[in-house]
Every structure is written in C-alpha cells, then in structure tokens.
mmCIF file of C-alpha atoms and ligand atoms in Angstrom:
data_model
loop_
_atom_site.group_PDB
_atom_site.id
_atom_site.type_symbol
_atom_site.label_atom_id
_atom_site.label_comp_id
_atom_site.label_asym_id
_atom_site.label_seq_id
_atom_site.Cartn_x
_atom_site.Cartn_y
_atom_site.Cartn_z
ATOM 1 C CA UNK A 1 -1.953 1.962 -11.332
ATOM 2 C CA UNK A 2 -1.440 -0.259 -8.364
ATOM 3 C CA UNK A 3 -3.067 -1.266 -4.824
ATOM 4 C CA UNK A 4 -0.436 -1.342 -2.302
ATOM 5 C CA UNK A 5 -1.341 -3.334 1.387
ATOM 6 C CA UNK A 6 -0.590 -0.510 4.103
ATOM 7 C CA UNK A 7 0.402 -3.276 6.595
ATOM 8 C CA UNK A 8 2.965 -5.488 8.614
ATOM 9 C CA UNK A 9 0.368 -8.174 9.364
ATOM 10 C CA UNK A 10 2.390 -11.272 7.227
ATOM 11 C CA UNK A 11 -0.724 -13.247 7.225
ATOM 12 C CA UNK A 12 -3.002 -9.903 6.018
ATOM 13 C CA UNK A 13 0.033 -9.666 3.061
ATOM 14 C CA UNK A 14 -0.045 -13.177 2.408
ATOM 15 C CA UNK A 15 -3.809 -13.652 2.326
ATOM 16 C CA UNK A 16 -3.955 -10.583 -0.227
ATOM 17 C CA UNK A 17 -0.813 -11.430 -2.090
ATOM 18 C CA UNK A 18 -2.631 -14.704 -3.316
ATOM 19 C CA UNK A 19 -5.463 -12.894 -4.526
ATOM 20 C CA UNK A 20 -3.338 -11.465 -7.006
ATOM 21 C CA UNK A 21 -4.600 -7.991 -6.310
ATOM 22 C CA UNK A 22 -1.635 -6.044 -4.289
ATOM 23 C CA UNK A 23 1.226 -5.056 -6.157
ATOM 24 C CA UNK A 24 3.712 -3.757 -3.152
ATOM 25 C CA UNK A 25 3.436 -3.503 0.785
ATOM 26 C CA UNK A 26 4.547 -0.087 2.965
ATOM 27 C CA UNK A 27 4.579 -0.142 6.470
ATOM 28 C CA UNK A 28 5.727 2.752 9.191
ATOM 29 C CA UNK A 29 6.809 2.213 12.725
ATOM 30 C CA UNK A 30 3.247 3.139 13.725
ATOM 31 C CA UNK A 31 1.897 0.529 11.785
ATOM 32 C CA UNK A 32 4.629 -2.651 12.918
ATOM 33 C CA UNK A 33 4.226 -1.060 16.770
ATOM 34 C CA UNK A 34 -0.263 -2.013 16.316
ATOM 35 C CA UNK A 35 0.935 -4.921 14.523
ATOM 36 C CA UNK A 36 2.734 -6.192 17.500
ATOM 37 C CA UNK A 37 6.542 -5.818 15.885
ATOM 38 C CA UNK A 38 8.637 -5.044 18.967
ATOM 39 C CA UNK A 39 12.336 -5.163 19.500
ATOM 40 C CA UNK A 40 13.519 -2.430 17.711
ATOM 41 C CA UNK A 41 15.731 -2.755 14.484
ATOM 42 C CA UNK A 42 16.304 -6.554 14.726
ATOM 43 C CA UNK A 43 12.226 -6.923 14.835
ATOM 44 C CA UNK A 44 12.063 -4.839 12.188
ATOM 45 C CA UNK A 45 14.714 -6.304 10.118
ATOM 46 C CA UNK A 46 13.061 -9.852 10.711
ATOM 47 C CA UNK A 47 9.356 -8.807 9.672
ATOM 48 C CA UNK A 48 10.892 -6.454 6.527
ATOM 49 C CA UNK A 49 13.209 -9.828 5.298
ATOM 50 C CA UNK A 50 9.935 -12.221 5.539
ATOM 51 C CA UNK A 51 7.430 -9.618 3.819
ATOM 52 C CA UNK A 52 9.824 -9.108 0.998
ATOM 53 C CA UNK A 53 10.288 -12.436 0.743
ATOM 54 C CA UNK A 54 6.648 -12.903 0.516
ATOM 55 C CA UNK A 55 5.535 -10.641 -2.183
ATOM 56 C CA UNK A 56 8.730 -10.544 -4.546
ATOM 57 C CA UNK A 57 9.670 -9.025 -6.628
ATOM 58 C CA UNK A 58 7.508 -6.559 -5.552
ATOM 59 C CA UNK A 59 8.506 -3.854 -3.509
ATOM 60 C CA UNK A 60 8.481 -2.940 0.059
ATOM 61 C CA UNK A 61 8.713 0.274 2.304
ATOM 62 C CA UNK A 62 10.487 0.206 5.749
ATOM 63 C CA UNK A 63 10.927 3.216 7.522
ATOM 64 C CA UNK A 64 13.630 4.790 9.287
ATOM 65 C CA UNK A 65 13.588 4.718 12.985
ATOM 66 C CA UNK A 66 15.704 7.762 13.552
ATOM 67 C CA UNK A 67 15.646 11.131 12.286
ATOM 68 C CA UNK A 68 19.558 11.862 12.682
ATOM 69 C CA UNK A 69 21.446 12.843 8.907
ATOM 70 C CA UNK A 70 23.952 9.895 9.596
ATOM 71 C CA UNK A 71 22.145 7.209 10.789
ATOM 72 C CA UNK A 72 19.197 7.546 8.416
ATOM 73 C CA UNK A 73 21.855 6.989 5.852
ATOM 74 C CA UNK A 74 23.297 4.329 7.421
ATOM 75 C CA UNK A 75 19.531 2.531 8.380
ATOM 76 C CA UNK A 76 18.453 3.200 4.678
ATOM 77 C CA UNK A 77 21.636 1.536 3.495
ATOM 78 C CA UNK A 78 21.347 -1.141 5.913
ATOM 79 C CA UNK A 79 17.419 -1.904 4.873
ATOM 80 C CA UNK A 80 18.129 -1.639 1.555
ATOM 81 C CA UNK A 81 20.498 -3.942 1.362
ATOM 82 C CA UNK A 82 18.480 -6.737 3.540
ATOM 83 C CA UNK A 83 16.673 -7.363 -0.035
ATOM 84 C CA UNK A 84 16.264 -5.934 -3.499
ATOM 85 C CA UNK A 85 12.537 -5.594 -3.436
ATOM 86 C CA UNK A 86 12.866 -3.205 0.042
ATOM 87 C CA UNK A 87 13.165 0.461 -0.848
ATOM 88 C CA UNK A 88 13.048 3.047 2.385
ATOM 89 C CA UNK A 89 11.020 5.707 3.784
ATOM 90 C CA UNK A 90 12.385 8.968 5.006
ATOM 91 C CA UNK A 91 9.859 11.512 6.055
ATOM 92 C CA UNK A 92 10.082 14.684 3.883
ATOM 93 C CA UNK A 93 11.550 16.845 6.738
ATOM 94 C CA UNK A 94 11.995 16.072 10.680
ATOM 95 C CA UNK A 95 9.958 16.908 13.767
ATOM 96 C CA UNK A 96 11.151 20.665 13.718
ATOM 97 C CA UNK A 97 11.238 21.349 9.849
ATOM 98 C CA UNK A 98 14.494 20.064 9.848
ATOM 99 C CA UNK A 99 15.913 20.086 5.682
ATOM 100 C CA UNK A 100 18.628 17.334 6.252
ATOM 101 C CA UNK A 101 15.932 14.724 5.240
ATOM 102 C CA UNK A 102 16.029 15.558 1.729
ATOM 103 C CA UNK A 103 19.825 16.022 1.690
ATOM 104 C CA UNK A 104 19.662 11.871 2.780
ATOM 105 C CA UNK A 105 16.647 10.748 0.260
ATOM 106 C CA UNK A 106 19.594 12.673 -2.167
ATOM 107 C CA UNK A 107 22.330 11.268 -1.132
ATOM 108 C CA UNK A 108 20.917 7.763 -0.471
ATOM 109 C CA UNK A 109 19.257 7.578 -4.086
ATOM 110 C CA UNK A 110 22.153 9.257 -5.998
ATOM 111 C CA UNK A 111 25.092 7.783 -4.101
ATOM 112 C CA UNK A 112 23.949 4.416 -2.871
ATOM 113 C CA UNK A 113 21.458 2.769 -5.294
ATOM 114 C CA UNK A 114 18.898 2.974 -2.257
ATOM 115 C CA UNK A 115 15.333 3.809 -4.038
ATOM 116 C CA UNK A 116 13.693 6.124 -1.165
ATOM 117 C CA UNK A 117 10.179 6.571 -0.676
ATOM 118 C CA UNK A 118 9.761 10.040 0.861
ATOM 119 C CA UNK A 119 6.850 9.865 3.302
ATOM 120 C CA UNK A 120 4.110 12.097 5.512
ATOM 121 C CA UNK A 121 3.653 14.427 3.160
ATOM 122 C CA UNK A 122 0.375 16.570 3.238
ATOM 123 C CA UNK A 123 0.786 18.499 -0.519
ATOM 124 C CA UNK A 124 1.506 18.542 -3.521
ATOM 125 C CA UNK A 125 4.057 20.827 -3.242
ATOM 126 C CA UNK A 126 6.123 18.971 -0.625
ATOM 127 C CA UNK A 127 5.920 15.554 -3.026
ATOM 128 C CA UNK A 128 7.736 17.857 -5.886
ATOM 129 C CA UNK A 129 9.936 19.108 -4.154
ATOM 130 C CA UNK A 130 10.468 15.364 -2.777
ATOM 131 C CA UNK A 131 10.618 14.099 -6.358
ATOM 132 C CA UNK A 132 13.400 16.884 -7.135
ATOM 133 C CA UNK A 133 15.315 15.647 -4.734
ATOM 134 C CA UNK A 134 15.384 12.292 -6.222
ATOM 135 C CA UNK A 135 12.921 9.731 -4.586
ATOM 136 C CA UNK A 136 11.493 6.602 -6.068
ATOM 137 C CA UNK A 137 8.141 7.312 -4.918
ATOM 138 C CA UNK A 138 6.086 10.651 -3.001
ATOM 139 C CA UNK A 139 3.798 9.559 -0.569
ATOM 140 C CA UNK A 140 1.116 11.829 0.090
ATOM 141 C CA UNK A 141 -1.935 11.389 3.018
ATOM 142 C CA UNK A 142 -4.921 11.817 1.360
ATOM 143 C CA UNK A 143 -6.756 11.021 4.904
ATOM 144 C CA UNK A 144 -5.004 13.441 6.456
ATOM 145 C CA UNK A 145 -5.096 16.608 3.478
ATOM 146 C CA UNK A 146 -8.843 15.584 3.915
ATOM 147 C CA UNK A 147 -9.351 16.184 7.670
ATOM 148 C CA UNK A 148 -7.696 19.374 7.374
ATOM 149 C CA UNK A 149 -10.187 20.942 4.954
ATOM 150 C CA UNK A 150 -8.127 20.553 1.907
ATOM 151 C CA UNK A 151 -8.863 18.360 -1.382
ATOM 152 C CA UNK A 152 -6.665 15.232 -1.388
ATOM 153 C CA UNK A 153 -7.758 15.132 -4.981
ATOM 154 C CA UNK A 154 -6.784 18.508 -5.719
ATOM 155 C CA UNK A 155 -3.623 17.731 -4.471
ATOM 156 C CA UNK A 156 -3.112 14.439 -6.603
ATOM 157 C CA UNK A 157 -4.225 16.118 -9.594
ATOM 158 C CA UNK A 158 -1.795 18.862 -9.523
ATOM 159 C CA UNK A 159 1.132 16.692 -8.467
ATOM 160 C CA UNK A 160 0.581 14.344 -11.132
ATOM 161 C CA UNK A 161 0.726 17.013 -13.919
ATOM 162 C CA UNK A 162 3.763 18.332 -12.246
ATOM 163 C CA UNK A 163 5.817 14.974 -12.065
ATOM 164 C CA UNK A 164 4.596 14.466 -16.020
ATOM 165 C CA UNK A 165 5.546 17.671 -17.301
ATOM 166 C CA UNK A 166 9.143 18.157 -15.716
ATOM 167 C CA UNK A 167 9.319 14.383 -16.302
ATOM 168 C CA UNK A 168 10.249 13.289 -12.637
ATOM 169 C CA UNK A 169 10.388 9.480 -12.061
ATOM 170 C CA UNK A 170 8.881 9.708 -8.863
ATOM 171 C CA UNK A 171 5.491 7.464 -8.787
ATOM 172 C CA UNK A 172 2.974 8.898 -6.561
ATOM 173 C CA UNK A 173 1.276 6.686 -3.375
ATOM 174 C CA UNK A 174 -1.205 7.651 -1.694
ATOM 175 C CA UNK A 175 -1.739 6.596 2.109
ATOM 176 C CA UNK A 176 -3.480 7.352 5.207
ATOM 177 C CA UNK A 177 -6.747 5.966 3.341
ATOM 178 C CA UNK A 178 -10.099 6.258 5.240
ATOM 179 C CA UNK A 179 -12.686 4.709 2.643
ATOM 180 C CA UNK A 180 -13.102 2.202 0.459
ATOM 181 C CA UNK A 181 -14.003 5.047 -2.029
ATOM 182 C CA UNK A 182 -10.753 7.071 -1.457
ATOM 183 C CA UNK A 183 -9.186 3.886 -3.523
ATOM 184 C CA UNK A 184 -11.137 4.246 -6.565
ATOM 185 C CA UNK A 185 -11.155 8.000 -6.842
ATOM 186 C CA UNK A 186 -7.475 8.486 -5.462
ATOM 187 C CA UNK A 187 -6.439 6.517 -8.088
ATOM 188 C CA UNK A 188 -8.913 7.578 -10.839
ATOM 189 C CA UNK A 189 -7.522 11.604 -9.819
ATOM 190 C CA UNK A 190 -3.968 10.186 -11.159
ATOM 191 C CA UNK A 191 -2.108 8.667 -7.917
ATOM 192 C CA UNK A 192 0.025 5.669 -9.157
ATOM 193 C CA UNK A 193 -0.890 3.679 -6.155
ATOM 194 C CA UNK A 194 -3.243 3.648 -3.129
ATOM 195 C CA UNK A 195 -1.804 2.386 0.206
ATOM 196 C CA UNK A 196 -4.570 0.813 1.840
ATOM 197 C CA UNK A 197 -5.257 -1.537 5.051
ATOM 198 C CA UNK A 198 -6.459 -4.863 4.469
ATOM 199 C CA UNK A 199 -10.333 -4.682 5.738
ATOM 200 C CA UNK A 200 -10.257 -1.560 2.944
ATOM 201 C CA UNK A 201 -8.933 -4.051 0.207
ATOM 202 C CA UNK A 202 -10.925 -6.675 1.391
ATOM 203 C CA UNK A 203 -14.260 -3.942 1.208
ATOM 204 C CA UNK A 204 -13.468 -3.640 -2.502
ATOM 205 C CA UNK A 205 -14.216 -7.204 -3.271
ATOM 206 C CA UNK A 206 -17.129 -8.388 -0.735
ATOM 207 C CA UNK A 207 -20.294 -7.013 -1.123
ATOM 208 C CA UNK A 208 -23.707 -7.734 0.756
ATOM 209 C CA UNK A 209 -26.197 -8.168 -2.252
ATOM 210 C CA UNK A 210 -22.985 -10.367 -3.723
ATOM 211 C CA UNK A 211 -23.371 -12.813 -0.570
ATOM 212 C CA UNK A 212 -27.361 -12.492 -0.958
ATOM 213 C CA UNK A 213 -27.280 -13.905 -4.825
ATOM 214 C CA UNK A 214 -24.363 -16.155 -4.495
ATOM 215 C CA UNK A 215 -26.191 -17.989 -1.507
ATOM 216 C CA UNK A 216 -29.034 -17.760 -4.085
ATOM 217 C CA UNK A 217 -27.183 -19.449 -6.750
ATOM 218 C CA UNK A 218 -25.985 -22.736 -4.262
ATOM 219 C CA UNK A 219 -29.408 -23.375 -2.827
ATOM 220 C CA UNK A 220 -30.715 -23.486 -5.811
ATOM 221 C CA UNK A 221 -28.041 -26.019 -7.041
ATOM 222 C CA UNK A 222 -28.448 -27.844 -4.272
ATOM 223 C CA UNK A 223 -32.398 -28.041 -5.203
ATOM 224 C CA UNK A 224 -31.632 -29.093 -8.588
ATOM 225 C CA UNK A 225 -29.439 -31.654 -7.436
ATOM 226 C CA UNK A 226 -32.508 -33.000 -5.206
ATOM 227 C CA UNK A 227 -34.452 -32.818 -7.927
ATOM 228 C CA UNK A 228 -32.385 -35.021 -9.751
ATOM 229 C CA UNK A 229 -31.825 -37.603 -7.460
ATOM 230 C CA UNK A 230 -35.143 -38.153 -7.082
ATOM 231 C CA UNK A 231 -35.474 -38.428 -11.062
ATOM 232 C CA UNK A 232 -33.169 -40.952 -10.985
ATOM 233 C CA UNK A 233 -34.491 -43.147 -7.928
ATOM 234 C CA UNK A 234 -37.822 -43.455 -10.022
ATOM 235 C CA UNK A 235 -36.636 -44.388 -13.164
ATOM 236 C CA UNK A 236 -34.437 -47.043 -11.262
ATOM 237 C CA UNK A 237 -38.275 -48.114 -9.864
ATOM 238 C CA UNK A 238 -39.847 -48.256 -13.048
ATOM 239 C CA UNK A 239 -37.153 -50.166 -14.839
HETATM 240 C C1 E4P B 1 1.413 5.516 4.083
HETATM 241 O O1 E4P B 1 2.405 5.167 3.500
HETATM 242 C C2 E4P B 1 1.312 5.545 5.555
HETATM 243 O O2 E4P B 1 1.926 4.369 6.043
HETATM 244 C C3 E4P B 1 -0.065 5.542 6.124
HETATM 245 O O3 E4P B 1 -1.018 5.387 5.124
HETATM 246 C C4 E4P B 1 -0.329 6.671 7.083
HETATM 247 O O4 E4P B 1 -1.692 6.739 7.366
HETATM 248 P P1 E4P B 1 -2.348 7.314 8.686
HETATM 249 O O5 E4P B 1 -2.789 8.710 8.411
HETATM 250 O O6 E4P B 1 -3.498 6.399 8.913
HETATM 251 O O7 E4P B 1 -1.319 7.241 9.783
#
C-alpha cells in the first residue's frame, strides 16, 4: 500500500519525497497546465525527466497529449523511454467511446516494454477490463464515482477481489481524492495506492491539538532551562 503525490509542483514532490512518505508521483495535463507547465511536449518532457529524476526509482505517470491510435503509441514510447521510472497514462477509451485506447495500452505493454497506467476511469468494471488488456496500474476516481452517487469504496472493493482472483498484475490507484479521509479508507477498502495532492498529504501529518502540545512541550523547556540558569548563577554566588 502506497501514497502517491498527484502533482507536477517539483518543489511539492521534493518537499514530500524527503519525508519519506510518497512512494510514486502521477500527473495529467490538467494538473502540469495549474501547475504552470506550458509549451507542449518539450515542457512536458522537461518537468517528466526532472520529477523522475527526483523520486527514483520510483515511478512516474505522464500522460498522453493526444488521443490518436498512432501517436499515443508513439508519445507512450517516446515518454517511456525519457527514463525507466516513467510509465504512461492512456485514458481507458477517448472522448466519443472510442476502443482504440485499449488496443494501444495492449500493444504498448505487450510489444514495447512500456508499463501503461490506464486512467479516468469511474468503475470497477472499466479498471478490469483495463487490467485485461494489460496495464501496469487501473486508475480509478474515487472523487468523481463519489459525486455521482456511487460508492468509490464499493467500487475498490469489488475490483480488488477481481484483479486477485483472475490474478491480474494490475495495481489499483486511486485519484481524484477530495479528503484527507478518502486516503485512509481508499486504501483500507483494498486500493494499492491513493493519488493525492500535496495540502491532502500534508493534512495527514499536521494536526491542530499536535501544534497546541508541541508548543506546550518547548515553553516548558525553555522554562526549565530558566530555571536552571538561575540555579546555577546562585550557587556561583554562594561559592
Ligand atoms: C489521478 O491519477 C488523476 O490525476 C487525478 O486524481 C484526477 O482527479 P480530479 O478528479 O481532481 O481531476
């Protein structure tokens, strides 16, 4: 089980990455366009080669830009081979329902060595079929199952007994986190990983009452070491 760091902010990856509590980055173009990554491929390409950099060996996720059958395999190829840690999202089908994106996550992880995470996925159903078709990991949005009425951990419960009993390698993510809570439970319901942004991860550790008794704890050290002080100055007097 594994937090992943739903970002393309380097200094949000690096900042988390020496905490010691991320174990893998993904990113979509959504997220690099509000982290200010502009200039199409070559911007991505730069931020993808200095975030796998940062957190080998583990991995990252950088999605394809496009949603034609050719290029996708020739962008997942290309990403792939920018580092070892970088594996690549395709989205499970295109804008229209079109199939040819699981005919690439296919070819791409049976024919080129490229791991693929398939992406937007909203059930469990779609992640098997995903897994089926080969990918590294499923990524299903919890958020997103939730705000259409559905039970995200319905979903992960179901897909996670179906990828163990037909003994698919596919590890389960789960993104599109809303809560601090979604992190615990997501992964508690049998996700693999959670996919979360930063100020979620960092909501995990920091806690008010936590603040209130460690400020506790150094005034009073800093009393004691008054205290002391003082002890000393008036044995210096009486001696
Ligand atoms: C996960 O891999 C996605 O990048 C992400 O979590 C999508 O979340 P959203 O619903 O906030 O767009």
């Amino acid at each position: 089980m594994a937090i992943f760091l739903d970002t393309g902010k380097l200094e949000d990856i690096k900042k988390f990455h020496e905490l010691g509590v991320i174990r893998g980055v993904t990113t979509n173009p959504t997220i690099l366009l509000k982290d200010g990554v502009r200039g199409g491929i070559a911007a991505v390409e730069k931020v993808a080669v200095q975030i796998a950099e940062l957190i080998h060996p583990y991995p990252l996720s950088i999605e394809v830009t496009t949603n034609d059958r050719k290029e996708m395999i020739a962008q997942g190829k290309y990403f792939a081979s920018l580092a070892e840690n970088i594996n690549v999202k395709i989205t499970v089908h295109g804008p229209n329902g079109e199939l040819d994106n699981l005919a690439v996550v296919h070819e791409l992880e049976t024919m080129h060595n490229v791991r693929v995470n398939v992406t937007a996925m909203m059930s469990a159903q779609q992640c098997f079929v995903a897994a089926m078709a080969g990918a590294t990991y499923v990524s299903l949005f919890g958020g997103r199952v939730n705000n259409m009425g559905y039970s995200s951990i319905e979903e992960i419960k179901k897909l996670r007994k179906l990828l163990d009993d037909f003994q698919l390698k596919a590890k389960i993510i789960i993104g599109s986190t809303r809560e601090v809570l979604n992190i615990i439970e997501w992964l508690h319901a049998g996700a693999h990983i959670v996919t979360a942004l930063p100020k979620l991860v960092e909501g995990m550790i920091v806690h008010p009452y936590t603040k209130e008794t460690v400020q506790m704890f150094l005034n009073d050290a800093a009393k004691s070491e008054v205290n002391n002080d003082q002890k000393i100055k008036s044995e210096e007097i009486r001696a």
